[in-house]
């Protein structure tokens, strides 16, 4: 069991104030690329990160495996998890795909105590960020907001399924909001790589 909360602009884990020391995990593995070869390999990775002083892993651009989350639960590693829509291209199916990815991730992983934060997008509001095909695109163009326009409704969809965790609607962008537990009110923040 764990409790994770934000009080007075600080994070508390099981009632104790903590500083989050997190890193981005690209989820690229030597033998099969997309997931750890075994639960033992996942445990080795998590233990190495903990030995390095990290206490939070941002699982980048796609959900991790349930086995990896099991290891994080067992080892006490906190997780910030994102759906597979980080650099998704605008299309007629964008809204349905984005909702499916977000819903399925939250439903599958919300019972893992290691998951303390849900992400929605990655760098979708950065000027000139590449789309999935490598083309440079201006996401700030009002006529082509793509997935940017879906951020409020995706945050609301997450909140309906899980009221207990922090939500970040975009990371590495200048158009970011986070949502505190139990809230659907966006709080603006600046999260841009310089």
XYZ file of N, CA and C in Angstrom:
582
model
N 0.848 -1.187 0.000
C 0.000 0.000 0.000
C 0.879 1.230 0.000
N 0.359 2.278 -0.605
C 1.071 3.541 -0.574
C 0.063 4.672 -0.670
N 0.444 5.806 -0.112
C -0.312 7.029 -0.369
C 0.676 8.016 -0.979
N 0.230 8.693 -1.983
C 1.057 9.675 -2.658
C 0.196 10.909 -2.820
N 0.642 12.016 -2.261
C -0.176 13.222 -2.316
C 0.687 14.455 -2.476
N 0.030 15.555 -2.819
C 0.687 16.847 -2.926
C 0.047 17.759 -1.899
N 0.884 18.276 -1.005
C 0.427 19.226 0.005
C 1.386 20.397 0.031
N 0.836 21.590 0.013
C 1.670 22.798 0.091
C 2.810 22.778 -0.928
N 2.492 22.312 -2.139
C 3.460 22.253 -3.254
C 4.617 21.285 -3.029
N 4.431 20.297 -2.166
C 5.428 19.253 -1.955
C 4.786 17.887 -2.171
N 5.614 16.919 -2.582
C 5.160 15.550 -2.733
C 5.353 14.814 -1.417
N 4.373 13.994 -1.068
C 4.452 13.171 0.132
C 4.182 11.720 -0.253
N 5.067 10.837 0.159
C 4.906 9.410 -0.053
C 4.716 8.767 1.310
N 3.568 8.144 1.512
C 3.227 7.530 2.799
C 3.410 8.520 3.952
N 3.004 9.759 3.707
C 3.043 10.797 4.728
C 4.381 11.494 4.897
N 5.418 11.051 4.166
C 6.754 11.628 4.301
C 7.064 12.493 3.078
N 7.508 13.740 3.320
C 7.867 14.641 2.228
C 9.079 14.080 1.491
N 8.993 14.048 0.154
C 10.100 13.538 -0.655
C 10.396 14.511 -1.801
N 11.606 14.453 -2.278
C 11.996 15.137 -3.510
C 11.992 14.094 -4.616
N 11.275 14.382 -5.683
C 11.275 13.453 -6.803
C 12.568 13.628 -7.590
N 13.237 12.533 -7.821
C 14.440 12.499 -8.646
C 14.159 11.492 -9.761
N 13.722 12.041 -10.887
C 13.269 11.168 -11.952
C 14.096 11.256 -13.210
N 13.928 10.250 -14.041
C 14.585 10.227 -15.329
C 13.648 9.651 -16.370
N 13.962 9.924 -17.599
C 13.192 9.450 -18.745
C 13.708 8.074 -19.142
N 12.801 7.127 -19.275
C 13.170 5.761 -19.678
C 12.580 5.514 -21.060
N 13.445 5.385 -22.071
C 12.994 5.233 -23.453
C 12.458 3.844 -23.766
N 12.654 2.874 -22.897
C 12.175 1.507 -23.094
C 12.742 0.873 -24.358
N 14.032 0.933 -24.502
C 14.710 0.250 -25.601
C 15.641 -0.779 -24.984
N 15.462 -2.023 -25.385
C 16.170 -3.129 -24.770
C 16.984 -3.880 -25.821
N 18.119 -4.467 -25.433
C 19.047 -5.020 -26.414
C 18.533 -6.228 -27.199
N 17.758 -7.100 -26.599
C 17.395 -8.336 -27.310
C 16.090 -8.245 -28.095
N 15.080 -7.625 -27.522
C 13.801 -7.596 -28.234
C 13.252 -6.182 -28.385
N 14.037 -5.183 -28.143
C 13.793 -3.770 -28.351
C 12.675 -3.171 -27.514
N 11.453 -3.736 -27.545
C 10.280 -3.058 -26.988
C 10.001 -3.327 -25.516
N 10.548 -4.388 -24.940
C 10.258 -4.709 -23.544
C 11.417 -5.529 -22.970
N 11.555 -5.527 -21.638
C 12.655 -6.298 -21.048
C 12.518 -7.778 -21.362
N 13.644 -8.426 -21.505
C 13.675 -9.852 -21.836
C 12.975 -10.708 -20.778
N 13.060 -10.282 -19.519
C 12.481 -11.061 -18.429
C 12.191 -10.134 -17.251
N 11.495 -10.678 -16.284
C 11.254 -9.921 -15.054
C 12.572 -9.661 -14.327
N 13.502 -10.596 -14.432
C 14.816 -10.396 -13.817
C 15.549 -9.220 -14.452
N 15.439 -9.080 -15.775
C 16.060 -7.945 -16.464
C 15.412 -6.631 -16.019
N 14.095 -6.627 -15.885
C 13.400 -5.433 -15.392
C 13.870 -5.091 -13.979
N 14.005 -6.105 -13.136
C 14.458 -5.879 -11.760
C 15.882 -5.322 -11.749
N 16.766 -5.835 -12.611
C 18.129 -5.342 -12.694
C 18.139 -3.848 -13.063
N 17.307 -3.467 -14.031
C 17.223 -2.065 -14.463
C 16.745 -1.181 -13.317
N 15.676 -1.584 -12.665
C 15.113 -0.773 -11.576
C 16.104 -0.661 -10.421
N 16.761 -1.739 -10.085
C 17.732 -1.687 -8.983
C 18.928 -0.792 -9.331
N 19.388 -0.834 -10.569
C 20.478 0.054 -10.989
C 20.057 1.519 -10.875
N 18.828 1.818 -11.269
C 18.336 3.195 -11.175
C 18.244 3.638 -9.715
N 17.755 2.763 -8.862
C 17.676 3.110 -7.442
C 19.070 3.319 -6.851
N 20.024 2.488 -7.229
C 21.393 2.660 -6.747
C 21.973 3.995 -7.202
N 21.517 4.483 -8.352
C 21.966 5.775 -8.862
C 21.276 6.963 -8.210
N 20.347 6.695 -7.301
C 19.691 7.772 -6.574
C 18.357 8.216 -7.151
N 17.867 7.524 -8.150
C 16.586 7.880 -8.766
C 15.438 7.237 -7.999
N 14.288 7.924 -7.931
C 13.122 7.340 -7.274
C 11.864 7.397 -8.150
N 12.010 7.916 -9.386
C 10.864 8.002 -10.303
C 11.345 7.750 -11.730
N 10.600 6.923 -12.447
C 10.870 6.653 -13.860
C 9.707 7.220 -14.672
N 10.033 8.048 -15.651
C 9.020 8.481 -16.617
C 9.071 7.496 -17.777
N 8.029 6.692 -17.888
C 7.919 5.715 -18.968
C 7.449 6.483 -20.199
N 8.326 6.602 -21.166
C 8.206 7.562 -22.257
C 7.467 7.032 -23.480
N 6.450 7.745 -23.909
C 5.727 7.626 -25.175
C 4.915 6.336 -25.361
N 5.032 5.376 -24.508
C 4.153 4.206 -24.578
C 4.156 3.524 -23.208
N 3.047 2.917 -22.840
C 3.020 2.230 -21.538
C 4.052 1.110 -21.503
N 4.509 0.833 -20.306
C 5.435 -0.283 -20.132
C 4.638 -1.575 -19.969
N 5.323 -2.655 -19.731
C 4.656 -3.941 -19.545
C 4.155 -4.071 -18.107
N 3.108 -4.852 -17.896
C 2.649 -5.104 -16.526
C 3.752 -5.713 -15.654
N 4.606 -6.537 -16.242
C 5.699 -7.150 -15.484
C 6.697 -6.097 -14.993
N 6.989 -5.103 -15.823
C 7.888 -4.034 -15.401
C 7.260 -3.257 -14.251
N 5.952 -2.982 -14.344
C 5.258 -2.291 -13.249
C 5.230 -3.143 -11.985
N 5.090 -4.468 -12.130
C 5.155 -5.349 -10.954
C 6.488 -5.162 -10.230
N 7.571 -5.111 -11.000
C 8.895 -4.927 -10.407
C 8.977 -3.564 -9.718
N 8.462 -2.510 -10.372
C 8.471 -1.181 -9.746
C 7.676 -1.196 -8.445
N 6.535 -1.896 -8.433
C 5.743 -2.037 -7.200
C 6.585 -2.699 -6.104
N 7.241 -3.791 -6.465
C 8.007 -4.580 -5.492
C 9.247 -3.843 -4.990
N 9.876 -3.059 -5.860
C 11.144 -2.396 -5.523
C 10.950 -0.971 -4.996
N 9.719 -0.467 -5.034
C 9.477 0.877 -4.524
C 9.899 1.994 -5.467
N 9.865 1.747 -6.771
C 10.194 2.767 -7.764
C 8.892 3.425 -8.222
N 8.843 4.755 -8.175
C 7.666 5.490 -8.626
C 7.672 5.596 -10.149
N 6.464 5.664 -10.741
C 6.333 5.653 -12.196
C 5.424 6.783 -12.667
N 5.853 7.456 -13.717
C 5.087 8.448 -14.475
C 4.910 7.804 -15.842
N 3.681 7.426 -16.191
C 3.432 6.621 -17.392
C 2.641 7.402 -18.439
N 2.972 7.158 -19.705
C 2.327 7.839 -20.829
C 1.731 6.839 -21.817
N 0.644 7.223 -22.511
C 0.084 6.368 -23.560
C 0.878 6.501 -24.858
N 0.548 5.681 -25.822
C 1.251 5.664 -27.110
C 0.672 6.686 -28.080
N 0.594 7.937 -27.644
C 0.098 8.996 -28.534
C 1.008 10.218 -28.507
N 2.243 10.042 -28.072
C 3.149 11.163 -27.849
C 3.352 12.080 -29.034
N 3.579 11.539 -30.203
C 3.794 12.350 -31.402
C 2.844 11.885 -32.488
N 1.621 11.681 -32.155
C 0.635 11.139 -33.083
C 0.257 12.171 -34.154
N 0.058 11.697 -35.364
C -0.291 12.551 -36.500
C -1.800 12.770 -36.515
N -2.212 13.981 -36.846
C -3.635 14.308 -36.939
C -4.290 13.480 -38.047
N -5.480 12.995 -37.771
C -6.232 12.209 -38.755
C -7.693 12.188 -38.346
N -8.524 11.576 -39.186
C -9.945 11.439 -38.862
C -10.160 10.529 -37.660
N -9.209 9.656 -37.369
C -9.333 8.703 -36.259
C -8.586 9.147 -35.005
N -8.000 10.328 -35.042
C -7.176 10.797 -33.934
C -7.910 10.756 -32.601
N -9.096 11.319 -32.536
C -9.816 11.408 -31.267
C -10.118 10.018 -30.701
N -10.625 9.112 -31.525
C -10.932 7.761 -31.050
C -9.669 7.026 -30.610
N -8.616 7.134 -31.398
C -7.361 6.455 -31.058
C -6.793 6.981 -29.747
N -6.775 8.311 -29.595
C -6.223 8.907 -28.378
C -7.020 8.466 -27.150
N -8.340 8.490 -27.249
C -9.167 8.064 -26.109
C -8.954 6.587 -25.790
N -8.835 5.745 -26.806
C -8.611 4.316 -26.583
C -7.283 4.083 -25.876
N -6.228 4.737 -26.359
C -4.908 4.555 -25.760
C -4.889 4.996 -24.294
N -5.474 6.156 -24.014
C -5.500 6.680 -22.641
C -6.340 5.770 -21.741
N -7.528 5.444 -22.183
C -8.428 4.604 -21.384
C -7.801 3.246 -21.075
N -7.269 2.592 -22.098
C -6.714 1.251 -21.904
C -5.510 1.269 -20.961
N -4.660 2.289 -21.060
C -3.508 2.392 -20.168
C -3.967 2.541 -18.724
N -4.891 3.462 -18.483
C -5.323 3.725 -17.103
C -6.038 2.509 -16.517
N -6.930 1.914 -17.265
C -7.662 0.744 -16.758
C -6.699 -0.402 -16.451
N -5.744 -0.637 -17.339
C -4.796 -1.742 -17.118
C -3.871 -1.490 -15.934
N -3.427 -0.228 -15.736
C -2.327 0.017 -14.800
C -2.699 0.786 -13.536
N -3.946 1.170 -13.373
C -4.309 2.007 -12.223
C -4.208 1.291 -10.878
N -4.136 -0.017 -10.867
C -4.005 -0.736 -9.598
C -2.560 -0.985 -9.191
N -1.627 -0.417 -9.928
C -0.209 -0.514 -9.549
C 0.129 0.658 -8.642
N 0.525 0.395 -7.405
C 0.854 1.500 -6.495
C 2.072 2.302 -6.946
N 2.913 1.736 -7.792
C 4.088 2.469 -8.265
C 3.701 3.633 -9.173
N 2.583 3.525 -9.875
C 2.168 4.594 -10.798
C 1.613 5.756 -9.976
N 2.314 6.890 -10.037
C 1.906 8.067 -9.275
C 1.481 9.233 -10.173
N 1.755 9.118 -11.476
C 1.426 10.208 -12.381
C 1.123 9.661 -13.765
N 0.086 10.238 -14.384
C -0.252 9.913 -15.767
C 0.200 11.067 -16.653
N 0.824 10.743 -17.753
C 1.130 11.729 -18.784
C 0.176 11.524 -19.939
N 0.027 12.532 -20.766
C -0.824 12.394 -21.948
C 0.012 12.510 -23.218
N 0.743 13.622 -23.371
C 1.485 13.876 -24.606
C 2.952 14.117 -24.325
N 3.721 14.127 -25.396
C 5.147 14.445 -25.318
C 5.478 15.465 -26.396
N 5.891 16.638 -25.979
C 6.389 17.674 -26.870
C 5.427 18.034 -27.995
N 4.146 17.921 -27.769
C 3.214 18.215 -28.859
C 3.061 19.704 -29.102
N 3.435 20.521 -28.148
C 3.299 21.957 -28.337
C 4.596 22.661 -28.654
N 5.629 21.903 -28.986
C 6.928 22.510 -29.269
C 6.972 22.958 -30.720
N 7.385 24.172 -30.931
C 7.510 24.709 -32.294
C 8.489 23.840 -33.085
N 8.006 23.309 -34.198
C 8.868 22.546 -35.080
C 9.150 21.128 -34.630
N 8.387 20.597 -33.686
C 8.603 19.213 -33.268
C 8.263 18.281 -34.427
N 9.010 17.183 -34.584
C 8.715 16.284 -35.699
C 7.477 15.441 -35.426
N 6.738 15.125 -36.478
C 5.658 14.169 -36.321
C 6.252 12.766 -36.429
N 5.437 11.753 -36.369
C 5.891 10.370 -36.317
C 6.673 9.967 -37.571
N 6.447 10.657 -38.681
C 7.151 10.346 -39.920
C 8.423 11.171 -40.085
N 8.741 11.988 -39.066
C 9.953 12.786 -39.118
C 9.796 14.134 -39.792
N 8.578 14.451 -40.219
C 8.354 15.750 -40.859
C 8.256 16.817 -39.782
N 8.847 17.968 -40.036
C 8.738 19.074 -39.091
C 7.392 19.737 -39.294
N 6.731 20.031 -38.185
C 5.378 20.551 -38.249
C 5.216 21.641 -37.206
N 4.463 22.652 -37.502
C 4.189 23.734 -36.566
C 2.922 23.398 -35.792
N 3.045 22.871 -34.600
C 1.878 22.497 -33.822
C 1.152 23.689 -33.248
N 1.749 24.865 -33.286
C 1.086 26.045 -32.750
C 0.146 26.680 -33.760
N 0.114 26.187 -34.977
C -0.763 26.723 -36.012
C -2.210 26.424 -35.630
N -3.023 27.468 -35.460
C -4.397 27.268 -34.979
C -5.237 26.415 -35.917
N -4.908 26.395 -37.201
C -5.698 25.591 -38.132
C -5.334 24.109 -38.058
N -4.257 23.756 -37.356
C -3.817 22.364 -37.279
C -3.326 22.056 -35.863
N -4.216 22.088 -34.916
C -3.834 21.839 -33.528
C -3.691 20.355 -33.224
N -4.146 19.479 -34.103
C -3.976 18.054 -33.890
C -4.386 17.626 -32.491
N -3.537 16.845 -31.885
C -3.833 16.272 -30.582
C -3.853 17.332 -29.475
N -3.218 18.485 -29.699
C -3.250 19.566 -28.707
C -4.684 19.895 -28.288
N -5.588 19.910 -29.254
C -6.967 20.288 -28.954
C -7.669 19.260 -28.055
N -7.117 18.051 -27.965
C -7.753 16.983 -27.188
C -7.291 16.927 -25.737
N -6.273 17.713 -25.388
C -5.708 17.593 -24.039
C -6.752 17.729 -22.923
N -7.633 18.728 -22.945
C -8.612 18.828 -21.841
C -9.540 17.613 -21.742
N -9.993 17.110 -22.873
C -10.911 15.965 -22.795
C -10.187 14.676 -22.430
N -8.923 14.528 -22.810
C -8.171 13.347 -22.398
C -7.866 13.389 -20.902
N -7.559 14.574 -20.392
C -7.357 14.707 -18.937
C -8.651 14.367 -18.199
N -9.782 14.823 -18.722
C -11.074 14.508 -18.093
C -11.354 13.005 -18.149
N -10.993 12.359 -19.250
C -11.203 10.910 -19.366
C -10.356 10.161 -18.342
N -9.116 10.593 -18.152
C -8.271 9.970 -17.125
C -8.880 10.190 -15.750
N -9.303 11.408 -15.481
C -9.834 11.741 -14.158
C -11.074 10.913 -13.846
N -11.899 10.601 -14.838
C -13.080 9.754 -14.602
C -12.675 8.351 -14.174
N -11.555 7.870 -14.678
C -11.097 6.515 -14.365
C -10.211 6.449 -13.135
N -9.570 7.566 -12.788
C -8.637 7.581 -11.660
C -8.553 8.998 -11.115
N -9.082 9.204 -9.947
C -9.086 10.544 -9.349
C -7.874 10.787 -8.453
N -7.018 9.785 -8.270
C -6.000 9.863 -7.223
C -4.619 10.338 -7.674
N -4.384 10.410 -8.962
C -3.021 10.694 -9.418
C -2.912 12.053 -10.102
N -1.699 12.575 -10.120
C -1.394 13.786 -10.870
C -1.452 13.445 -12.357
N -1.911 14.396 -13.165
C -1.925 14.250 -14.620
C -1.093 15.391 -15.203
N -0.215 15.069 -16.144
C 0.510 16.074 -16.923
C 0.015 15.952 -18.352
N -0.503 17.058 -18.923
C -1.080 16.917 -20.258
C -0.066 17.047 -21.388
N 1.147 17.462 -21.105
C 2.180 17.558 -22.135
C 3.509 17.758 -21.437
N 4.525 17.074 -21.885
C 5.833 17.255 -21.277
C 6.815 17.697 -22.351
N 7.738 18.550 -21.972
C 8.704 19.066 -22.924
C 8.080 20.048 -23.893
N 7.105 20.784 -23.439
C 6.408 21.748 -24.294
C 6.190 23.036 -23.525
N 5.730 24.051 -24.214
C 5.456 25.321 -23.544
C 3.971 25.496 -23.263
N 3.164 24.542 -23.666
C 1.717 24.622 -23.494
C 1.247 23.531 -22.547
N 1.832 23.470 -21.369
C 1.593 22.372 -20.435
C 0.647 22.759 -19.301
N -0.102 21.775 -18.869
C -0.919 21.889 -17.665
C -0.718 20.623 -16.854
N -0.869 20.742 -15.553
C -1.002 19.543 -14.737
C -2.313 19.661 -13.971
N -2.785 18.526 -13.534
C -4.049 18.436 -12.811
C -3.753 17.708 -11.509
N -4.071 18.343 -10.419
C -3.831 17.740 -9.122
C -4.834 16.619 -8.869
N -4.526 15.685 -7.985
C -5.488 14.626 -7.663
C -6.837 15.216 -7.276
N -7.879 14.533 -7.652
C -9.267 14.910 -7.359
C -9.726 16.156 -8.114
N -8.911 16.689 -9.032
C -9.250 17.940 -9.709
C -9.172 17.788 -11.223
N -10.030 18.520 -11.908
C -9.984 18.606 -13.357
C -9.658 20.033 -13.794
N -9.231 20.861 -12.826
C -8.831 22.238 -13.129
C -7.366 22.258 -13.568
N -7.092 22.731 -14.786
C -5.705 22.768 -15.240
C -4.898 23.821 -14.496
N -3.661 23.477 -14.181
C -2.714 24.392 -13.576
C -1.558 24.524 -14.567
N -1.364 25.701 -15.080
C -0.360 25.938 -16.117
C 1.054 25.815 -15.550
N 1.957 25.215 -16.311
C 3.365 25.212 -15.936
C 4.222 25.206 -17.199
N 5.473 25.588 -17.037
C 6.408 25.686 -18.144
C 7.357 24.506 -18.086
N 7.343 23.665 -19.107
C 8.162 22.469 -19.140
C 8.766 22.368 -20.531
N 9.786 23.153 -20.787
C 10.345 23.194 -22.124
C 11.839 22.967 -22.078
N 12.297 22.151 -22.981
C 13.735 21.926 -23.099
C 14.359 23.141 -23.775
N 15.418 23.635 -23.220
C 16.096 24.801 -23.804
C 17.364 24.394 -24.513
